[in-house]
mmCIF file of C-alpha atoms and ligand atoms in Angstrom:
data_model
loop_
_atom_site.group_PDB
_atom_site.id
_atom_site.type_symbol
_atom_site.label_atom_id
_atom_site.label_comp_id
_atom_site.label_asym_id
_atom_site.label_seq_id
_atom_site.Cartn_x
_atom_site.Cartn_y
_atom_site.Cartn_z
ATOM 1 C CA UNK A 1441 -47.201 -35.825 63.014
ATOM 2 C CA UNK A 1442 -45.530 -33.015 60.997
ATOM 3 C CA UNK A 1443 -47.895 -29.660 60.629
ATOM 4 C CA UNK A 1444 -50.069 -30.708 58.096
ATOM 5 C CA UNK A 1445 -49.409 -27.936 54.955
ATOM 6 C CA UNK A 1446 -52.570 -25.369 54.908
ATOM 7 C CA UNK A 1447 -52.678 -24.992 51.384
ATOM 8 C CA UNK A 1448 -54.684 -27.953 49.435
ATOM 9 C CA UNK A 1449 -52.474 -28.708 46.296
ATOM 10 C CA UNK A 1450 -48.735 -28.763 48.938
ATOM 11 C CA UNK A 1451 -50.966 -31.010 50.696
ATOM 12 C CA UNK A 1452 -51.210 -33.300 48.185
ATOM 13 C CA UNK A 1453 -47.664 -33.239 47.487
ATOM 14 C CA UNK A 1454 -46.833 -34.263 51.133
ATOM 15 C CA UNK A 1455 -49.454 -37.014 51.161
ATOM 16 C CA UNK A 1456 -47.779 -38.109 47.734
ATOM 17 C CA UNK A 1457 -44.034 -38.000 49.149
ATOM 18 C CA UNK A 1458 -45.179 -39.592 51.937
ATOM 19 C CA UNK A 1459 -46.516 -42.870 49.818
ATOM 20 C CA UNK A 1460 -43.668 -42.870 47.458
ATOM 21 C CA UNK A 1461 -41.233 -43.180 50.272
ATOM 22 C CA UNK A 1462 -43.365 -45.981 51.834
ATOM 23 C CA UNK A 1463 -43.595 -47.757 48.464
ATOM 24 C CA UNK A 1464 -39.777 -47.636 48.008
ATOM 25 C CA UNK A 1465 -39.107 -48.844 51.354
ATOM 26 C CA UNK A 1466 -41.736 -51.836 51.561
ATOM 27 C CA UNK A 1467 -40.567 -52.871 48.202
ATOM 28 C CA UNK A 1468 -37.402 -54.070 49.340
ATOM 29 C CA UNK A 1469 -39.485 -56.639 52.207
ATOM 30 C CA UNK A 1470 -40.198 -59.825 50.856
ATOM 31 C CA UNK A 1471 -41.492 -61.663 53.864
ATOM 32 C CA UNK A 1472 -44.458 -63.598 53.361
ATOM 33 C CA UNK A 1473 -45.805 -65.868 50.254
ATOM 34 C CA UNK A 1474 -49.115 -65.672 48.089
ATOM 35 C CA UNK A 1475 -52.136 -67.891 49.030
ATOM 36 C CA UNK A 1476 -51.748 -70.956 47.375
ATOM 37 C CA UNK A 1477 -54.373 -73.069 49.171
ATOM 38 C CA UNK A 1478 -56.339 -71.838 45.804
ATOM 39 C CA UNK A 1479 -53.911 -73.430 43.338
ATOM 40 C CA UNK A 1480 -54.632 -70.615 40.666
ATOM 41 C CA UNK A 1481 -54.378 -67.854 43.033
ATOM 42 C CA UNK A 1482 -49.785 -68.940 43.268
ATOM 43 C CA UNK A 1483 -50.020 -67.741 39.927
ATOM 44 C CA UNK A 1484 -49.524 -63.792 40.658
ATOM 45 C CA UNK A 1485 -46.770 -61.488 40.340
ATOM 46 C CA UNK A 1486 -45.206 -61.848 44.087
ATOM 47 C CA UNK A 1487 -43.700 -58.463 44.040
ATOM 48 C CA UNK A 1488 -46.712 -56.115 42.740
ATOM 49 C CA UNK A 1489 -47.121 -53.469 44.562
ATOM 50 C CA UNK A 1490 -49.290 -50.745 44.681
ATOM 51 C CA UNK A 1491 -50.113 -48.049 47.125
ATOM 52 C CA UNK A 1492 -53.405 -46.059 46.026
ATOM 53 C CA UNK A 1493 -55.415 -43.119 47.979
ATOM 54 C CA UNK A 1494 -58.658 -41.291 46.948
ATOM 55 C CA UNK A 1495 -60.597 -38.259 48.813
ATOM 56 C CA UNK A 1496 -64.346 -37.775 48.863
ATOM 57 C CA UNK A 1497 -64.138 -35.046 46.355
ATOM 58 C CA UNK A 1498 -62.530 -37.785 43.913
ATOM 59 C CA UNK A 1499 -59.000 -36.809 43.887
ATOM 60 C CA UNK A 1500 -56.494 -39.770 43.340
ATOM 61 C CA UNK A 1501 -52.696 -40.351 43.812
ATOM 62 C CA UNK A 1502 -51.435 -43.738 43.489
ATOM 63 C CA UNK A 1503 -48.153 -44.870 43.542
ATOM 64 C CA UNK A 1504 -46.648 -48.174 41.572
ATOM 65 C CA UNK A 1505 -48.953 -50.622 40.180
ATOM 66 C CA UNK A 1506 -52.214 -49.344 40.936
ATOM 67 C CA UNK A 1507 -53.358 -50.878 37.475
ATOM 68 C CA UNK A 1508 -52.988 -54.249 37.708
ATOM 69 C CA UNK A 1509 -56.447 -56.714 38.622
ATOM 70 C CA UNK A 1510 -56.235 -59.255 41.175
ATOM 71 C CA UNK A 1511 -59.367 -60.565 42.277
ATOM 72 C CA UNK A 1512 -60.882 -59.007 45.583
ATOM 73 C CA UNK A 1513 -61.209 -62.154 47.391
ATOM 74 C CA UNK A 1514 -62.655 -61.347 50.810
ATOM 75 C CA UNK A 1515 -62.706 -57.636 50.384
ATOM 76 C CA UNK A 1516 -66.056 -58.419 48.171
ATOM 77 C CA UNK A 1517 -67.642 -59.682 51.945
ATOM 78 C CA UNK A 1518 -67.759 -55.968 52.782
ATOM 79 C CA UNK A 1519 -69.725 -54.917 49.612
ATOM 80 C CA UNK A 1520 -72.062 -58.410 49.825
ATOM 81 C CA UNK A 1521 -72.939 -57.207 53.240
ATOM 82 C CA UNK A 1522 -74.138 -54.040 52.537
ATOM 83 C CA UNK A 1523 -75.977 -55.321 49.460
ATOM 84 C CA UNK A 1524 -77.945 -58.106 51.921
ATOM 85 C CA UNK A 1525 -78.471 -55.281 54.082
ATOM 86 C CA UNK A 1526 -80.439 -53.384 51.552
ATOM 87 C CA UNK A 1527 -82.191 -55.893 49.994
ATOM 88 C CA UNK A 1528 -83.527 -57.649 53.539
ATOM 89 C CA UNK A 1529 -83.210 -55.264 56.013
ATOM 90 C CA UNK A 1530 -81.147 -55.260 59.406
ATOM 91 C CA UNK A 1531 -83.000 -57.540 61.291
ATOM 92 C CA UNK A 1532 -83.553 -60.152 58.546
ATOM 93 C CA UNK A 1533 -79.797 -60.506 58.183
ATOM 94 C CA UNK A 1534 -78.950 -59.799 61.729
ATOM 95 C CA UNK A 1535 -81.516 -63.055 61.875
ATOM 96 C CA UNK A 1536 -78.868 -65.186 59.976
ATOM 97 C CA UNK A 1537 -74.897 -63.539 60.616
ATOM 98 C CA UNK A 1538 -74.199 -61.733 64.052
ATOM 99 C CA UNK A 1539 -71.812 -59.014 64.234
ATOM 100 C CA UNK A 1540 -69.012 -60.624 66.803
ATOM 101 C CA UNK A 1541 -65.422 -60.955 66.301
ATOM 102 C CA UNK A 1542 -64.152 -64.871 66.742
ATOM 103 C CA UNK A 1543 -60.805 -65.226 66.905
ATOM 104 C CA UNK A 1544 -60.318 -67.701 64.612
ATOM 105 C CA UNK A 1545 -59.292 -68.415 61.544
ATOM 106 C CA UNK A 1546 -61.304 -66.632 58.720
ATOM 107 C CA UNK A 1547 -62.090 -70.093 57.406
ATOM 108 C CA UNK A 1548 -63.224 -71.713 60.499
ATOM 109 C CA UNK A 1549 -66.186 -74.512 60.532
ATOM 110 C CA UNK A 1550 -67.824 -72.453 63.523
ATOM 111 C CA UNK A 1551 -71.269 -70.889 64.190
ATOM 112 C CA UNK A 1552 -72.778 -68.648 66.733
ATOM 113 C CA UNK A 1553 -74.250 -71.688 68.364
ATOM 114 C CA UNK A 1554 -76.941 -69.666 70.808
ATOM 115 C CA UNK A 1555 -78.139 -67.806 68.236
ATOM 116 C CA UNK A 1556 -78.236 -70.323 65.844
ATOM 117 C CA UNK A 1557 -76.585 -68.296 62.612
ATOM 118 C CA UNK A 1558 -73.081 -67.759 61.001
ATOM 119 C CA UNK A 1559 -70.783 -65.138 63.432
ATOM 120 C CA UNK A 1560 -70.006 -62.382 61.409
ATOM 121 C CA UNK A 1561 -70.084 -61.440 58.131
ATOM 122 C CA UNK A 1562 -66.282 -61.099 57.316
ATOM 123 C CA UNK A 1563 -65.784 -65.194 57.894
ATOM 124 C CA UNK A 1564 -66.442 -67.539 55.354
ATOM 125 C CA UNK A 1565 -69.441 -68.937 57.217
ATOM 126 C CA UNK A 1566 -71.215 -65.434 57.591
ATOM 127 C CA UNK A 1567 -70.066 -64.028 54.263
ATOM 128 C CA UNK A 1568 -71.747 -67.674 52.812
ATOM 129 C CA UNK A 1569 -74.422 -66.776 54.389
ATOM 130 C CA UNK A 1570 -74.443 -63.219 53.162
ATOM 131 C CA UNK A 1571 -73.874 -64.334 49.842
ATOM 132 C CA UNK A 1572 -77.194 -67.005 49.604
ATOM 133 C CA UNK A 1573 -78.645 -63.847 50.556
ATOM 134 C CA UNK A 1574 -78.451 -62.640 46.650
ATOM 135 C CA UNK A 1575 -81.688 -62.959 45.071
ATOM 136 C CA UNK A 1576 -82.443 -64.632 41.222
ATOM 137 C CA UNK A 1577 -83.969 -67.900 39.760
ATOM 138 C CA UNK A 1578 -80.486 -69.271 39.218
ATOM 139 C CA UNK A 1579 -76.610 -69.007 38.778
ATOM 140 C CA UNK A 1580 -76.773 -66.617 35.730
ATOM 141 C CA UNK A 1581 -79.157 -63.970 37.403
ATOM 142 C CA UNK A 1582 -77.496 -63.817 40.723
ATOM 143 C CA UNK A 1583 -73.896 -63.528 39.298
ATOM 144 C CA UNK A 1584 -76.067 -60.442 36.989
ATOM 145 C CA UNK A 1585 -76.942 -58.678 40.413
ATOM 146 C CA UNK A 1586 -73.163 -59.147 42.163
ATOM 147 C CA UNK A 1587 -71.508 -57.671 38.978
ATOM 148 C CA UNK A 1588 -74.218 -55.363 38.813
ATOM 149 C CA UNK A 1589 -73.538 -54.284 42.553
ATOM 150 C CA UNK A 1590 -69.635 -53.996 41.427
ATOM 151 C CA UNK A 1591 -70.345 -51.579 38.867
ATOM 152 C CA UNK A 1592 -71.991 -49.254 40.726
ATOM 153 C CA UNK A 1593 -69.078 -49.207 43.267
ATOM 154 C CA UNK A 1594 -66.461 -49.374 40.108
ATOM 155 C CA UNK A 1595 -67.916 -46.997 37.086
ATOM 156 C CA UNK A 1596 -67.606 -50.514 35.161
ATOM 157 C CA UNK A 1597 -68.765 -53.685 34.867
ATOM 158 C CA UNK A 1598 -66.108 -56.007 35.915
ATOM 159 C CA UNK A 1599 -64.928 -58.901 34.509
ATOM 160 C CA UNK A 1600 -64.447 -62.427 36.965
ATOM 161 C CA UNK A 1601 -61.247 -64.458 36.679
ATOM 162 C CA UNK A 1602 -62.502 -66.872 34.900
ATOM 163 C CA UNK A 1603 -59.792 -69.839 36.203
ATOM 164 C CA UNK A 1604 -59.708 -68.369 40.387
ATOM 165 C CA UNK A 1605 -63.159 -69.298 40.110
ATOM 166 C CA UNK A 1606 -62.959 -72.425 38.498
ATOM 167 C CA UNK A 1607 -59.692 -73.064 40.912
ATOM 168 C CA UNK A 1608 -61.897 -72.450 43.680
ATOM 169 C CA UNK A 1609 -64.736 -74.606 42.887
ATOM 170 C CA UNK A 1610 -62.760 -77.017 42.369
ATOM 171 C CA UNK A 1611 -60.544 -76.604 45.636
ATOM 172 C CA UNK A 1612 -63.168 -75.233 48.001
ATOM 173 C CA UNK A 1613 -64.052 -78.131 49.943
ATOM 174 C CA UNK A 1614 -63.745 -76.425 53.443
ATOM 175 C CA UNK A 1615 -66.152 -73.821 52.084
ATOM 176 C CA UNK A 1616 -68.801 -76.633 51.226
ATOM 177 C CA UNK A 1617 -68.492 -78.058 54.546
ATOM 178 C CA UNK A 1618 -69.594 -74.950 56.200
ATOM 179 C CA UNK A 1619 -72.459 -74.406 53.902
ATOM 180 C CA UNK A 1620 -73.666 -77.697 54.338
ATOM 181 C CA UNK A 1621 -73.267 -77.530 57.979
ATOM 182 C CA UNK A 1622 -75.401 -74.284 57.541
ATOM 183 C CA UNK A 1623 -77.930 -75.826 55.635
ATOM 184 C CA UNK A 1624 -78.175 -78.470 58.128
ATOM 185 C CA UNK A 1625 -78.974 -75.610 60.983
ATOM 186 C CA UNK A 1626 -81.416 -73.745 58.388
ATOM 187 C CA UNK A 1627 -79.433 -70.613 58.334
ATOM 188 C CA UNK A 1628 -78.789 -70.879 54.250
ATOM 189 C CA UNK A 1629 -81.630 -72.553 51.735
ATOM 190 C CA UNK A 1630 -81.303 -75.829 49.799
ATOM 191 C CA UNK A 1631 -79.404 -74.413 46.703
ATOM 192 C CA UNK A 1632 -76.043 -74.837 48.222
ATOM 193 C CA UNK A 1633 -74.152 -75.473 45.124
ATOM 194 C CA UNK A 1634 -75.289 -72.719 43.417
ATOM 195 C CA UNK A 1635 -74.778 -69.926 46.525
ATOM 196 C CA UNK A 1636 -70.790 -71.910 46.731
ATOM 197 C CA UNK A 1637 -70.576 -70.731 43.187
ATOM 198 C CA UNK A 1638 -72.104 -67.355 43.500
ATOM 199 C CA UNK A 1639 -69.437 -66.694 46.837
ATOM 200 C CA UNK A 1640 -66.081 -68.099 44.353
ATOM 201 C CA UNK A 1641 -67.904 -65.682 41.774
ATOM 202 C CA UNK A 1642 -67.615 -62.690 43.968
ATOM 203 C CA UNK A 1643 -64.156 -63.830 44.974
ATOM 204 C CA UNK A 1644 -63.001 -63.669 41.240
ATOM 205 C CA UNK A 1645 -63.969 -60.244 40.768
ATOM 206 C CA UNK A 1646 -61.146 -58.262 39.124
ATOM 207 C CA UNK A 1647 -60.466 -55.183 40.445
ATOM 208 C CA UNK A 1648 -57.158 -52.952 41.044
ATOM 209 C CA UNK A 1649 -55.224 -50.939 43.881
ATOM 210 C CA UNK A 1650 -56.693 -47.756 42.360
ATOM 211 C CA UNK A 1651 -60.198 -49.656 42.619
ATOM 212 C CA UNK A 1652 -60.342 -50.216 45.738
ATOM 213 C CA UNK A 1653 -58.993 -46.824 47.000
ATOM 214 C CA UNK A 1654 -62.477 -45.463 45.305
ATOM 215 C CA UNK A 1655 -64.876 -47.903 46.715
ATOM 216 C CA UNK A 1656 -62.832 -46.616 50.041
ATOM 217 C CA UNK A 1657 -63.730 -43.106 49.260
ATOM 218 C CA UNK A 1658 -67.784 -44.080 48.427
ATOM 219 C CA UNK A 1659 -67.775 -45.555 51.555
ATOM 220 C CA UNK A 1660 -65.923 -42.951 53.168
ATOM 221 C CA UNK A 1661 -68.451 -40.218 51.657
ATOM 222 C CA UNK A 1662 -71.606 -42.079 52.709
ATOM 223 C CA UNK A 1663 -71.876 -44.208 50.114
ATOM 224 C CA UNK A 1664 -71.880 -41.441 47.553
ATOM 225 C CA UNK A 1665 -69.540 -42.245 44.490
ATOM 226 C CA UNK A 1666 -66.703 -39.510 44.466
ATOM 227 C CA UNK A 1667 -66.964 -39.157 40.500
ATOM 228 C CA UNK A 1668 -70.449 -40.548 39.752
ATOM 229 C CA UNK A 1669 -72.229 -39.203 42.479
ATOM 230 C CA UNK A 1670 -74.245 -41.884 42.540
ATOM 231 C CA UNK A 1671 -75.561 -43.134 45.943
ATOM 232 C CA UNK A 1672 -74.286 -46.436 45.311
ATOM 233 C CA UNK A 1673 -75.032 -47.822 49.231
ATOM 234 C CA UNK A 1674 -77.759 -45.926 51.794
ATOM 235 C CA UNK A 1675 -75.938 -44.324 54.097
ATOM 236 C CA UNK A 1676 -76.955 -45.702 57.366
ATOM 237 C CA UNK A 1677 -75.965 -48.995 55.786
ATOM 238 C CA UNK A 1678 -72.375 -48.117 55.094
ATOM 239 C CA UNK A 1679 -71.984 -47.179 59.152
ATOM 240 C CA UNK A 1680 -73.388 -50.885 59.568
ATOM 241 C CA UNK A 1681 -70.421 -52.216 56.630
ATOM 242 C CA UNK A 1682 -67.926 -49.766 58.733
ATOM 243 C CA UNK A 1683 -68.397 -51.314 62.180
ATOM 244 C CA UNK A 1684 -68.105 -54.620 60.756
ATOM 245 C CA UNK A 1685 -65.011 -53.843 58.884
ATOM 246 C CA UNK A 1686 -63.370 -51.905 62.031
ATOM 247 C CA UNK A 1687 -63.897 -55.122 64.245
ATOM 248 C CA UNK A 1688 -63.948 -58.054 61.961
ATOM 249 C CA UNK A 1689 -62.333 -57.122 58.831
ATOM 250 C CA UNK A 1690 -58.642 -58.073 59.243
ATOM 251 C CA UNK A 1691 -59.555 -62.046 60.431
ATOM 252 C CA UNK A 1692 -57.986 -62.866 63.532
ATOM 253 C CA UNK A 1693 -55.621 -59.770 63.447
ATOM 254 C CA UNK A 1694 -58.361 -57.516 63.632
ATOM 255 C CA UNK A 1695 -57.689 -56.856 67.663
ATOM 256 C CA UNK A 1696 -54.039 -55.471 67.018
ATOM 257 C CA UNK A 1697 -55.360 -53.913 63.708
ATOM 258 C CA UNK A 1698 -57.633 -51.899 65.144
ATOM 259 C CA UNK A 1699 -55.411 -51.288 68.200
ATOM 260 C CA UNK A 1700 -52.359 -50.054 66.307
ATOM 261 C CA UNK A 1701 -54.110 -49.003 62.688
ATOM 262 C CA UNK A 1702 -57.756 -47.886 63.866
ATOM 263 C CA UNK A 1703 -59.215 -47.669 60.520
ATOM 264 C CA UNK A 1704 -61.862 -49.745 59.614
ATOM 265 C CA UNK A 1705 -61.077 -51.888 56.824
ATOM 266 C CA UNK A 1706 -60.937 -55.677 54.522
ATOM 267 C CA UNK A 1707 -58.207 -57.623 53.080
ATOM 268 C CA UNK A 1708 -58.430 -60.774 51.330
ATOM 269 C CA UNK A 1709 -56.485 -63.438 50.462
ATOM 270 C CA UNK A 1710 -55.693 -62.127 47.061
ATOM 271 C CA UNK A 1711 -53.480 -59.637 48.217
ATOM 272 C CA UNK A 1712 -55.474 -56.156 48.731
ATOM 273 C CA UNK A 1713 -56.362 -54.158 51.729
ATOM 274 C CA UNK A 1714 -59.055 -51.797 51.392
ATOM 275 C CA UNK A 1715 -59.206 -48.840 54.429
ATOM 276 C CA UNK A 1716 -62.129 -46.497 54.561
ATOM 277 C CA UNK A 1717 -61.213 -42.808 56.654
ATOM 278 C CA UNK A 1718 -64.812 -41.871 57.006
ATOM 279 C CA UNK A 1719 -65.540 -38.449 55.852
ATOM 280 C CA UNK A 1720 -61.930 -38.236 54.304
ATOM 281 C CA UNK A 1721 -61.099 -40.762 51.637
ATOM 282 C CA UNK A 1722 -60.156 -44.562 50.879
ATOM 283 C CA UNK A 1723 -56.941 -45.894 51.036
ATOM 284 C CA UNK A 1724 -55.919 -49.383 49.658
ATOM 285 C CA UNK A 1725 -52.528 -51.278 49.677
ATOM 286 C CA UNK A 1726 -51.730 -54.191 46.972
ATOM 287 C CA UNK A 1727 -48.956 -56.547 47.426
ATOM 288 C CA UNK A 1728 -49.731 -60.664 47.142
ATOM 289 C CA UNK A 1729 -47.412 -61.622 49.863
ATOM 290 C CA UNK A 1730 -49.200 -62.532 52.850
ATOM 291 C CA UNK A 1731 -48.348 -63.119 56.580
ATOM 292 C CA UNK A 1732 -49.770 -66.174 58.960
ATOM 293 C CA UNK A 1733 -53.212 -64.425 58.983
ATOM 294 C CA UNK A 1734 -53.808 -64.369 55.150
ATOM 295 C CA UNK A 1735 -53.055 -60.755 55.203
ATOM 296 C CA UNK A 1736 -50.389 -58.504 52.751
ATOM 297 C CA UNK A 1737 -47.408 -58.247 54.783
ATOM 298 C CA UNK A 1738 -46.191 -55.258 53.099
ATOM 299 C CA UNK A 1739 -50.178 -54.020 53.218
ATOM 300 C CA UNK A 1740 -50.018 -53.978 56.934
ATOM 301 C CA UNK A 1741 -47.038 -51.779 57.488
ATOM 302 C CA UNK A 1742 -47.924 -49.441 55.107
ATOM 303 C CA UNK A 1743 -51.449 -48.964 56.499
ATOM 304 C CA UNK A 1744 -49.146 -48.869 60.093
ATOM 305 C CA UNK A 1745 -47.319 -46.211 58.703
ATOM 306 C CA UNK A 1746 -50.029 -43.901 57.582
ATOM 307 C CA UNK A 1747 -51.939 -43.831 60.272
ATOM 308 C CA UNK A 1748 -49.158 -43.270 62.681
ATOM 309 C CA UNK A 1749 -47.998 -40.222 60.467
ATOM 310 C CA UNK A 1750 -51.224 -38.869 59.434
ATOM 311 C CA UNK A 1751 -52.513 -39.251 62.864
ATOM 312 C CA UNK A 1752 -55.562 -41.622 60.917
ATOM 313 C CA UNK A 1753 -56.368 -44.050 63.705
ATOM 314 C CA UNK A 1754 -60.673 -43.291 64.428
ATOM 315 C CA UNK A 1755 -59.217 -42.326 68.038
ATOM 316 C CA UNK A 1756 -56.559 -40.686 67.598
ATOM 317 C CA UNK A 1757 -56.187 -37.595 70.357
ATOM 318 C CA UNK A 1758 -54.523 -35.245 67.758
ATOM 319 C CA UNK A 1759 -57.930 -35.510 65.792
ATOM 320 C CA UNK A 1760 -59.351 -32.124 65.570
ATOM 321 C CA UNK A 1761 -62.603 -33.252 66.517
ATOM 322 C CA UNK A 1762 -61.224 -35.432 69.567
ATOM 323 C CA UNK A 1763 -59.077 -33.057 71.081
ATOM 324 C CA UNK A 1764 -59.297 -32.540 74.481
ATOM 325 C CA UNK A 1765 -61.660 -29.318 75.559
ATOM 326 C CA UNK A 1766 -60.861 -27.416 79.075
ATOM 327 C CA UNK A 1767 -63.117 -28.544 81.795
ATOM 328 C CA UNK A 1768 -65.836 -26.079 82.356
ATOM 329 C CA UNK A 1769 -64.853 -23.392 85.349
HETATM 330 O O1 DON B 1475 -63.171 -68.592 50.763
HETATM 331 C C1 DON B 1475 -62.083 -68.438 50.237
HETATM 332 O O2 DON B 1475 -61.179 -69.179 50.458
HETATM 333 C C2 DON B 1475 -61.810 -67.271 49.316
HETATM 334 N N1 DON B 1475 -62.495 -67.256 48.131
HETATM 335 C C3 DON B 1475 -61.951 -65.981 50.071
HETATM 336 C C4 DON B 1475 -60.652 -65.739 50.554
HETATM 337 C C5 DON B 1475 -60.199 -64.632 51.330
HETATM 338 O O3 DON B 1475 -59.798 -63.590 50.851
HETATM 339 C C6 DON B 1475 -60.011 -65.011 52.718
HETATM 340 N N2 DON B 1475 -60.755 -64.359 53.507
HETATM 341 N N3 DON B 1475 -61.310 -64.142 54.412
#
């Protein structure tokens, strides 16, 4: 990596130059297609593209369309998590969802089998799980506390895409098989319909690039809101959402994401990528064109990119704080 500049507002402009040049190069690749196994989801913009980054003091620079909502898809897992995790405790939802990579496909019908609960909680079974984890009386009061948990995150209360999550009821047969398989084991209660429809909920969520670059940056500053400065998640349970995220979060690419990327962070199938540089800032990529593992093509270079020239992998030697210090004489 280039000397970083010492003064704050050139180093802003080199972080900015740096993104611009990433978003006119990655523009040009068109590998990859939308999700369409949610027949609403095809209907996107292929070629959006945003690139957005926010620090914990709540400075922002985005670059194309950091505007635009998509829904979050599986990046809402992350928040869910840390929401269960407050509401029950550790061990209650360590009890039901483990903590353990799997390999396989995000959407897999599989369960930790010795432990008897869902694997982790960025897989459809554990983020299921998560999700009938939401307390209320019914379907009205639980969507209430998601959207309420969004807002905090957001500064707004966000609206749901009305026909992804009518698209995925109506299409989300794979999801009801793992629920009921669930049920069946007595790792989720007998509401099942209703907890399918609270998870396609929190998958319709609107949200943009320059959204999910300050959800990064709450995370990233201990769950302290950058502009609010609102504790919107405790603190020790954001280092619980983090380790999940850093060894679960990219599906079955999470191995080579964390080898080559290091930064803890969730993409879903709707095209975002949110990254979390703890102590530092968020950074989120938007582009709807996905690769083999249901992840933004265009998403994963950039995020390649950065951390190679920013030197933002967690381990990264030329880290200040890692750098080696002389052995003791
Ligand atoms: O369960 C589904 O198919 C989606 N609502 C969530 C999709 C997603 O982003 C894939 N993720 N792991």
């Amino acid at each position: 990596m280039a000397d970083a500049p010492a003064d704050r507002g050139e180093r802003a402009d080199w972080v900015r130059h740096a993104i611009e040049g990433l978003h006119e190069e990655y523009g040009a690749l068109a590998d990859g297609q939308p999700a369409d196994y949610i027949p609403e989801l095809a209907n996107v913009d292929p070629d959006a593209f945003a690139i957005s980054a926010a620090t914990t003091d709540g400075r922002r620079i985005g670059v194309g369309d950091g505007d635009r909502p998509f829904t979050i898809q599986s990046i809402s897992k992350l928040l869910m998590y840390g929401l269960a995790l407050e509401t029950h405790g550790r061990d209650h939802v360590m009890s039901r969802v483990g903590v353990a990579p799997t390999g396989d496909r995000f959407n897999a019908i599989v369960l930790d089998e010795d432990d008897n609960r869902a694997p982790n909680p960025m897989v459809n079974a554990g983020a299921i799980a998560v999700t009938d984890l939401v307390p209320g009386t019914d379907i009205g009061a639980r969507v209430d506390v998601v959207r309420s948990l969004y807002e905090r995150y957001l500064g707004r209360r966000p609206e749901l895409d009305t026909d992804v999550w009518a698209s995925e009821r109506a299409t989300g047969n794979r999801n009801r098989a793992i629920a009921y398989l669930m049920l069946s084991r007595g790792i989720i209660e007998d509401r099942v319909e209703e907890t399918l429809d609270l998870y396609f909920a929190q998958c319709s969520v609107l949200v943009t690039c320059d959204d999910l670059a300050l959800i990064g940056a709450t995370l990233a500053n201990h769950g302290v809101h950058p502009v609010t400065g609102e504790q919107v998640v405790a603190s020790d349970v954001v280092r619980d959402m983090l380790s999940v995220a850093l060894t679960c979060g990219m599906y079955d690419y999470a191995g080579e994401w964390v080898f080559t990327v290091g930064i803890p962070a969730k993409s879903g199938v709707g095209g975002g990528i949110l990254g979390v540089l703890p102590g530092l800032g968020g950074l989120a990529t938007f582009s709807p064109r996905l690769d083999e593992y249901g992840n933004s093509v265009r998403g994963v270079r950039v995020f390649e990119e950065l951390s190679a020239r920013f030197t933002l992998h967690l381990f990264d030697p030329e880290r200040p704080w890692l750098r080696q210090t002389p052995a003791p004489a």
